[in-house]
mmCIF file of C-alpha atoms in Angstrom:
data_model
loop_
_atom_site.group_PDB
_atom_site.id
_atom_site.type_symbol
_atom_site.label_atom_id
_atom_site.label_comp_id
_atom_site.label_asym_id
_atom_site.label_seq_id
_atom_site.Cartn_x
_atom_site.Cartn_y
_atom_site.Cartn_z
ATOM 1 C CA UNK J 1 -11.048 -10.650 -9.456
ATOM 2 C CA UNK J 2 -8.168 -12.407 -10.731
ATOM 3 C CA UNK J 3 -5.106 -12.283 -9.437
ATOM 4 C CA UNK J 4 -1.307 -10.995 -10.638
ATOM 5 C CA UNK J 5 -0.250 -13.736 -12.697
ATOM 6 C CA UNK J 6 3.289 -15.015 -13.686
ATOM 7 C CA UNK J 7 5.074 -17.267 -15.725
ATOM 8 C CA UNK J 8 6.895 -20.032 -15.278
ATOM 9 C CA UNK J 9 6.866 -20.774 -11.598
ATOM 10 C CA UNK J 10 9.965 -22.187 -11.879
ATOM 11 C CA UNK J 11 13.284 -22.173 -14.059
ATOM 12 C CA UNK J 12 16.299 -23.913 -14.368
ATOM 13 C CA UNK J 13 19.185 -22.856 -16.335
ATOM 14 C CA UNK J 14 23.134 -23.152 -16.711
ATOM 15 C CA UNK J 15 25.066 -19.767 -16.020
ATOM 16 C CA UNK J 16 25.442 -17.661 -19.445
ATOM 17 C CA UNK J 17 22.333 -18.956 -20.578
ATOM 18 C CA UNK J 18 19.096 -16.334 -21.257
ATOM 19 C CA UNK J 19 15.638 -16.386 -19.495
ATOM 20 C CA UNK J 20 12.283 -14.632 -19.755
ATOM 21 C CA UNK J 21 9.719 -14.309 -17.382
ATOM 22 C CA UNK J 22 6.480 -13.295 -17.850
ATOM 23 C CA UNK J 23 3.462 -11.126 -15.727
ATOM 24 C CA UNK J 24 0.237 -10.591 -16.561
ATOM 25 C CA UNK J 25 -0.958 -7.668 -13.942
ATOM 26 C CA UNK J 26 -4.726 -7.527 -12.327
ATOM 27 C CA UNK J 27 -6.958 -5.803 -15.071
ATOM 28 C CA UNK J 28 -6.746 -1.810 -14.660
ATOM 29 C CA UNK J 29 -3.701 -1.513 -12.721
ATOM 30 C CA UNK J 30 -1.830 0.650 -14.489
ATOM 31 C CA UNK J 31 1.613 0.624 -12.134
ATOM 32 C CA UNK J 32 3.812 -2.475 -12.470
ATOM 33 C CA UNK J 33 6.586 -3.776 -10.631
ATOM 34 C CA UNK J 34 9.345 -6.081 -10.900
ATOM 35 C CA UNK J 35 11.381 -7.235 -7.840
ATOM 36 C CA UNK J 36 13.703 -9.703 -7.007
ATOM 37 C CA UNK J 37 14.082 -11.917 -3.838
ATOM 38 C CA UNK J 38 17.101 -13.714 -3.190
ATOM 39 C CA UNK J 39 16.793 -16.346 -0.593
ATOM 40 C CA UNK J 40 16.340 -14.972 2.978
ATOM 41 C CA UNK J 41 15.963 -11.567 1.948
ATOM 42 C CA UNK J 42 13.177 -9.266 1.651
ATOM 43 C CA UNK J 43 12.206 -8.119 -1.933
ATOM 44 C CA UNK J 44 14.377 -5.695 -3.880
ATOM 45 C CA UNK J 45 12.742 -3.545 -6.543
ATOM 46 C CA UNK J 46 14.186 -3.615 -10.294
ATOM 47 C CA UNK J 47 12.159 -1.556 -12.226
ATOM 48 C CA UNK J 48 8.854 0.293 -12.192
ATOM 49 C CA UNK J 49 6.348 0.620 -14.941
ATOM 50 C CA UNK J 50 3.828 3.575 -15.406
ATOM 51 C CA UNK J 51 1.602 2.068 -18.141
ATOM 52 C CA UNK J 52 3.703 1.089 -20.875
ATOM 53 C CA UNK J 53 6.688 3.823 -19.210
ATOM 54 C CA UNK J 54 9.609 3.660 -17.360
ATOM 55 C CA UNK J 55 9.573 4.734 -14.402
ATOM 56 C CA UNK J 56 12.045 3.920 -11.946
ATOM 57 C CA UNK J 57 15.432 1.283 -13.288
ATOM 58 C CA UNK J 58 17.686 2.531 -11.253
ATOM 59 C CA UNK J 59 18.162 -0.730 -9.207
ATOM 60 C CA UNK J 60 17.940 -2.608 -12.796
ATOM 61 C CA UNK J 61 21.375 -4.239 -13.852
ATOM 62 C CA UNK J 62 21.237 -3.049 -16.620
ATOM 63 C CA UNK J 63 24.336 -5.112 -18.521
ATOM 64 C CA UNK J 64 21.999 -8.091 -18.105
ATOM 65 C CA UNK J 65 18.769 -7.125 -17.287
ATOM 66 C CA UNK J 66 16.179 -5.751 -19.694
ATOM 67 C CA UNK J 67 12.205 -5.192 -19.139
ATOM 68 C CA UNK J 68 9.526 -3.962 -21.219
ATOM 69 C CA UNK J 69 5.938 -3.909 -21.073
ATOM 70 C CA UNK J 70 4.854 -2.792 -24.714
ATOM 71 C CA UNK J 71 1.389 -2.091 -24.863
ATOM 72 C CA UNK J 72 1.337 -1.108 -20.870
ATOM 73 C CA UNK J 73 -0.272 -4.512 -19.758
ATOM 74 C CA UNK J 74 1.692 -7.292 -19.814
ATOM 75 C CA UNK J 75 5.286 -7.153 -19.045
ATOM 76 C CA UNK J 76 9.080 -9.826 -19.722
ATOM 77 C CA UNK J 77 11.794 -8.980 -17.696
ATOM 78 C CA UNK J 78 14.729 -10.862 -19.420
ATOM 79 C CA UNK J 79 17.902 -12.179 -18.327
ATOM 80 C CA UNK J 80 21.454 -12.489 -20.788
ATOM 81 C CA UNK J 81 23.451 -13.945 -19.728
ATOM 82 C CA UNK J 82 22.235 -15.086 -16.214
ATOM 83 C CA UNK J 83 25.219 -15.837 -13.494
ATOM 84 C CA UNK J 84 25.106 -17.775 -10.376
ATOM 85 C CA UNK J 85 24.170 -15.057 -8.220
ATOM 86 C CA UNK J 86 20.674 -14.325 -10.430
ATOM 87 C CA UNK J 87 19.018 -17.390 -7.899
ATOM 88 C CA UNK J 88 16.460 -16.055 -6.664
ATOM 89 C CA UNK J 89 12.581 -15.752 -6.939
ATOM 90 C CA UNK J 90 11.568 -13.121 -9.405
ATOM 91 C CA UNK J 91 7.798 -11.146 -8.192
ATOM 92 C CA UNK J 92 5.883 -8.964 -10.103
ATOM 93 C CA UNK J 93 3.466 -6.821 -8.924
ATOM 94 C CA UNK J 94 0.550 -3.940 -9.769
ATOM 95 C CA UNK J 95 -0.626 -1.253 -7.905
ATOM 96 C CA UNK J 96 -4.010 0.895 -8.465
ATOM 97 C CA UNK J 97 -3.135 4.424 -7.321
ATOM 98 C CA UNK J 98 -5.799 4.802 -4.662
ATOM 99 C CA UNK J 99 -7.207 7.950 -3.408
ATOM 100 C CA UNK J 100 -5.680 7.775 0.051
ATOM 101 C CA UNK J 101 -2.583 8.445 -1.476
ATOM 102 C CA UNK J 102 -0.583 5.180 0.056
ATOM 103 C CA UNK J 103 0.634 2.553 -2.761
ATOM 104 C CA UNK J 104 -0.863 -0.638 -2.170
ATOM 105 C CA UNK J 105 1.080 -3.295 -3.916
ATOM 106 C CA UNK J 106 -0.897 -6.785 -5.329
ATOM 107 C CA UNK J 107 2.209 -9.902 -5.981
ATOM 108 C CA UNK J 108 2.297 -12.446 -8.049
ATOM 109 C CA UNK J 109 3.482 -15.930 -6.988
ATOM 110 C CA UNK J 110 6.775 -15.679 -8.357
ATOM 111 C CA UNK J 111 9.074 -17.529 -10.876
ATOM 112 C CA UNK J 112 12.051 -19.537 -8.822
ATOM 113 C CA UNK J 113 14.944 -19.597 -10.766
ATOM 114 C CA UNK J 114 17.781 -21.485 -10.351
ATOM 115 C CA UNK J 115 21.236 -21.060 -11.993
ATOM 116 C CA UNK J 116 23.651 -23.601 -12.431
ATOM 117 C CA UNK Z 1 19.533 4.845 0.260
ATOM 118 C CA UNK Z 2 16.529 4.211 2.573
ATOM 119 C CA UNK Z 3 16.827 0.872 4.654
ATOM 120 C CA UNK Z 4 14.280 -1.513 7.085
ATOM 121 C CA UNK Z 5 16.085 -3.644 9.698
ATOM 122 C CA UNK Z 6 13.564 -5.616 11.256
ATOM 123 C CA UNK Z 7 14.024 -7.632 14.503
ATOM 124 C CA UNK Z 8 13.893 -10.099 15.530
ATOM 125 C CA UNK Z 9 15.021 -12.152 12.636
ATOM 126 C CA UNK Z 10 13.336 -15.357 13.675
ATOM 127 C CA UNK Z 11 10.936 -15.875 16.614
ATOM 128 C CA UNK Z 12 9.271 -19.452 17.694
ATOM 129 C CA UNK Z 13 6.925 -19.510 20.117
ATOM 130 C CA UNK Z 14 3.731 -21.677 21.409
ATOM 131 C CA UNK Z 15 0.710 -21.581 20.353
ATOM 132 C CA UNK Z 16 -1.770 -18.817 22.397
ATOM 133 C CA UNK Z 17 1.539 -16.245 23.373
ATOM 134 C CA UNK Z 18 2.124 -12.846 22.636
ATOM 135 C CA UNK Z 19 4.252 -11.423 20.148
ATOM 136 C CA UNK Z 20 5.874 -8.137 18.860
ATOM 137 C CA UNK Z 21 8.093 -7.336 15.233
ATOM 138 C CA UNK Z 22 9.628 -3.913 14.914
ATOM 139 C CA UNK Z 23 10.201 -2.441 11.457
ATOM 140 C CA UNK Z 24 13.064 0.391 12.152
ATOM 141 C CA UNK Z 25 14.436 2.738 9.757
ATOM 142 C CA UNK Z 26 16.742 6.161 10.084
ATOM 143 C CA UNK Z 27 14.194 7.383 6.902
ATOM 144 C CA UNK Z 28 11.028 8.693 6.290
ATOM 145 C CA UNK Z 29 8.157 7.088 4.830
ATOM 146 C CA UNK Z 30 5.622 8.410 3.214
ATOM 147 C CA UNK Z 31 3.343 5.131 4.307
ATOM 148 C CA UNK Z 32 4.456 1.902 5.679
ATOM 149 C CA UNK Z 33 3.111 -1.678 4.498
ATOM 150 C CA UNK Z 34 3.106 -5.202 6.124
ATOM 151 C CA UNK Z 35 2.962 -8.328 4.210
ATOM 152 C CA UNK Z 36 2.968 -11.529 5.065
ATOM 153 C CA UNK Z 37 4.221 -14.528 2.890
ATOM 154 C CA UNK Z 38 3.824 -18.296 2.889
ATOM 155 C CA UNK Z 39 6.254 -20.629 0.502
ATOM 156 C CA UNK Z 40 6.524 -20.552 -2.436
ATOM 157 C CA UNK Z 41 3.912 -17.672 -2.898
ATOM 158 C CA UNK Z 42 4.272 -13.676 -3.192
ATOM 159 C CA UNK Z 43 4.052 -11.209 -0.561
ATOM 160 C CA UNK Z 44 0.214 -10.966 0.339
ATOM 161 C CA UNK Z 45 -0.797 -7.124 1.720
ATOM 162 C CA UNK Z 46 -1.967 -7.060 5.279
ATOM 163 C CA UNK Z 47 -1.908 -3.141 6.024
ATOM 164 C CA UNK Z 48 -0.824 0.086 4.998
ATOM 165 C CA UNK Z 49 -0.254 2.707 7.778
ATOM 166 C CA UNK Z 50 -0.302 6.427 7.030
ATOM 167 C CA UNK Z 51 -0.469 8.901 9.372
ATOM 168 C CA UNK Z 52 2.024 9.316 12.092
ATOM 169 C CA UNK Z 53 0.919 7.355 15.249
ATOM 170 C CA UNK Z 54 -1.742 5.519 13.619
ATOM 171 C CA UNK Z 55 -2.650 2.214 14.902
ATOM 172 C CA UNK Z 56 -4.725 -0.549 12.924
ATOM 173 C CA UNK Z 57 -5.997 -3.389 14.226
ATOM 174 C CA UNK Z 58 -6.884 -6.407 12.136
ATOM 175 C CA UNK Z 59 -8.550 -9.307 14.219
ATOM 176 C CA UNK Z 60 -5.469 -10.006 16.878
ATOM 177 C CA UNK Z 61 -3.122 -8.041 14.597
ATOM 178 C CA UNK Z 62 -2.145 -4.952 15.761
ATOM 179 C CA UNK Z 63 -0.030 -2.450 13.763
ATOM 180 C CA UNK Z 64 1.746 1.039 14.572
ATOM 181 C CA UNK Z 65 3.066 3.417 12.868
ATOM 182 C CA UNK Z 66 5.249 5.584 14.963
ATOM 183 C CA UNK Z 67 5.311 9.547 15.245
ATOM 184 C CA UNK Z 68 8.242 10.244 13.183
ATOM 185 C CA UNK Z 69 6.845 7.841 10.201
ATOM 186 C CA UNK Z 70 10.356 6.049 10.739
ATOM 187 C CA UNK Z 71 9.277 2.993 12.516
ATOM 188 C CA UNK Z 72 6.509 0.664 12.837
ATOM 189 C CA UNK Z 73 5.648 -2.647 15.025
ATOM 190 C CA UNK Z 74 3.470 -5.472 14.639
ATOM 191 C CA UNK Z 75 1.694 -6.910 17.568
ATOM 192 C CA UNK Z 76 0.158 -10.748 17.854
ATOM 193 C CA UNK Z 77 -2.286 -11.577 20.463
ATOM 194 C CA UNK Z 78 -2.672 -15.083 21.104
ATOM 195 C CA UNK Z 79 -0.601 -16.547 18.457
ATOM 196 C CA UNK Z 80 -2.131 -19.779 16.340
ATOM 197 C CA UNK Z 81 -0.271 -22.085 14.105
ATOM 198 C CA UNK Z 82 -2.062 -19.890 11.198
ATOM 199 C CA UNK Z 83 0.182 -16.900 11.806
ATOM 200 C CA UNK Z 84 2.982 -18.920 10.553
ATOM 201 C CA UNK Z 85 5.099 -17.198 7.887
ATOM 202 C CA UNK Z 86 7.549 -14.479 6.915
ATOM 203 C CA UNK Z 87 5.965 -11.007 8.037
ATOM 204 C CA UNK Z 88 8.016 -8.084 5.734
ATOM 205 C CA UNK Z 89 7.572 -4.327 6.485
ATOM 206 C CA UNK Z 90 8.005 -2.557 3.339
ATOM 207 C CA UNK Z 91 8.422 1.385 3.191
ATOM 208 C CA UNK Z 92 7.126 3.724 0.332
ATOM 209 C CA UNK Z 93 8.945 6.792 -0.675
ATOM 210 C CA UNK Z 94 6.206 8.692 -1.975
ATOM 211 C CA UNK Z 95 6.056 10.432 -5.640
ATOM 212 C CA UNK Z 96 5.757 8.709 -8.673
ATOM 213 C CA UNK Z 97 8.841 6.546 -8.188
ATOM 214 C CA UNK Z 98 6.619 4.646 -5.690
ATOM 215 C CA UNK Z 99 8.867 1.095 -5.735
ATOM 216 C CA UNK Z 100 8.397 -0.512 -2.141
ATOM 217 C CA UNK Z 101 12.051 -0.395 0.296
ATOM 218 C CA UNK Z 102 11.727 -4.204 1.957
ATOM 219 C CA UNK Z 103 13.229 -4.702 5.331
ATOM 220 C CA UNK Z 104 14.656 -8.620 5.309
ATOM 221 C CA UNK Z 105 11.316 -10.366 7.181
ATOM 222 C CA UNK Z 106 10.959 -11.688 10.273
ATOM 223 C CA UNK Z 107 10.475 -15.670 10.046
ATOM 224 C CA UNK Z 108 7.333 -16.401 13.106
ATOM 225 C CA UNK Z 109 7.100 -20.277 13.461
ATOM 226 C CA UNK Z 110 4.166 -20.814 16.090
ATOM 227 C CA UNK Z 111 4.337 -24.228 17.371
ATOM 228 C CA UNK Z 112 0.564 -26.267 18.508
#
């Protein structure tokens, strides 16, 4: 089974510029996840996806961040414009509901992206 | 807002020793997670504990989750240069709003 897939694995941009990044989730998961991980820090969620809904954005700056996943596969999360502080290594991940009830999350490797 | 402080932050230690990370939290968790991650790749899923006081065991990785739901700990037997890496402790909410609460990782270097 393949796994979460992203794209690019890595980014470099001057501050005010815009980036996209891109994540293709394992086949059938219908819950998707976007988190962000700055540099000796654990992940932070930004926004949930329920199929091709929102579910959860609430951690989402949302003056410069924007995420969509249209036809509830795959998903962009876009930065404009991107500051300084945006470094960091951008996840994705997808989660089958299972019947136990617990939310077992599946990550992609991550775009690095670095703001200059 | 629900928060994970993990201890210790960093721990390096010789190859064949014990070793125990603690996952605190003054919330409630509907389950609790622990991933490990390597550079430059994404958190990879070791466990998910449920029920209060359960205890997995996954070769010489031992996790529990304590009786509250509030805390969990991560125990190495006979560490090997393999269990090198950042170990995170994530906490679900539970609902549909199911985004994972990170604590900040504890970095385990184990030294041949």
């Amino acid at each position: 089974e393949a796994g979460v897939a992203q794209s690019p694995r890595y980014k470099i941009i001057e501050k005010r510029q815009s980036v996209a990044f891109w994540c293709n989730p394992i086949s059938g998961h219908a819950t998707l996840y976007w988190y962000q991980q700055i540099l000796g820090q654990g992940p932070k969620l930004l926004i949930q996806f329920q199929n091709n809904g929102v579910v959860d954005d609430s951690q989402l700056p949302k003056d410069r961040f924007s995420a969509e996943r249209l036809k509830g596969v795959d998903s962009t999360l876009k930065i404009q414009p991107a500051k300084l502080e945006d470094s960091a290594v951008y996840l994705c991940a997808s989660s089958l509901r299972g019947t136990s009830g617990s939310n077992e999350q599946y990550f992609g490797p991550g775009t690095r992206l670095t703001v200059t | 807002t629900q928060l994970l402080e993990q201890s210790p932050q960093f721990l390096s230690i010789q190859e064949g020793e014990n070793l125990t990370v603690y996952c605190n939290s003054s919330s409630v968790f509907s389950s609790l997670q622990w991933y490990r991650q390597e550079p430059g790749e994404g958190p990879v899923l070791l466990v998910t504990v449920v029920t209060g006081g359960e205890v997995k065991k996954l070769k010489r990785l031992t996790f529990q989750f304590g009786d509250a739901r509030k805390d969990s700990s991560l125990h190495i037997t006979a560490a090997q240069p393999g269990d090198t890496g950042l170990y995170l402790c994530a906490g679900a909410g539970g609902g549909g709003a199911d985004g994972l609460t990170f604590g900040k990782g504890t970095h385990l270097i184990i030294q041949p």
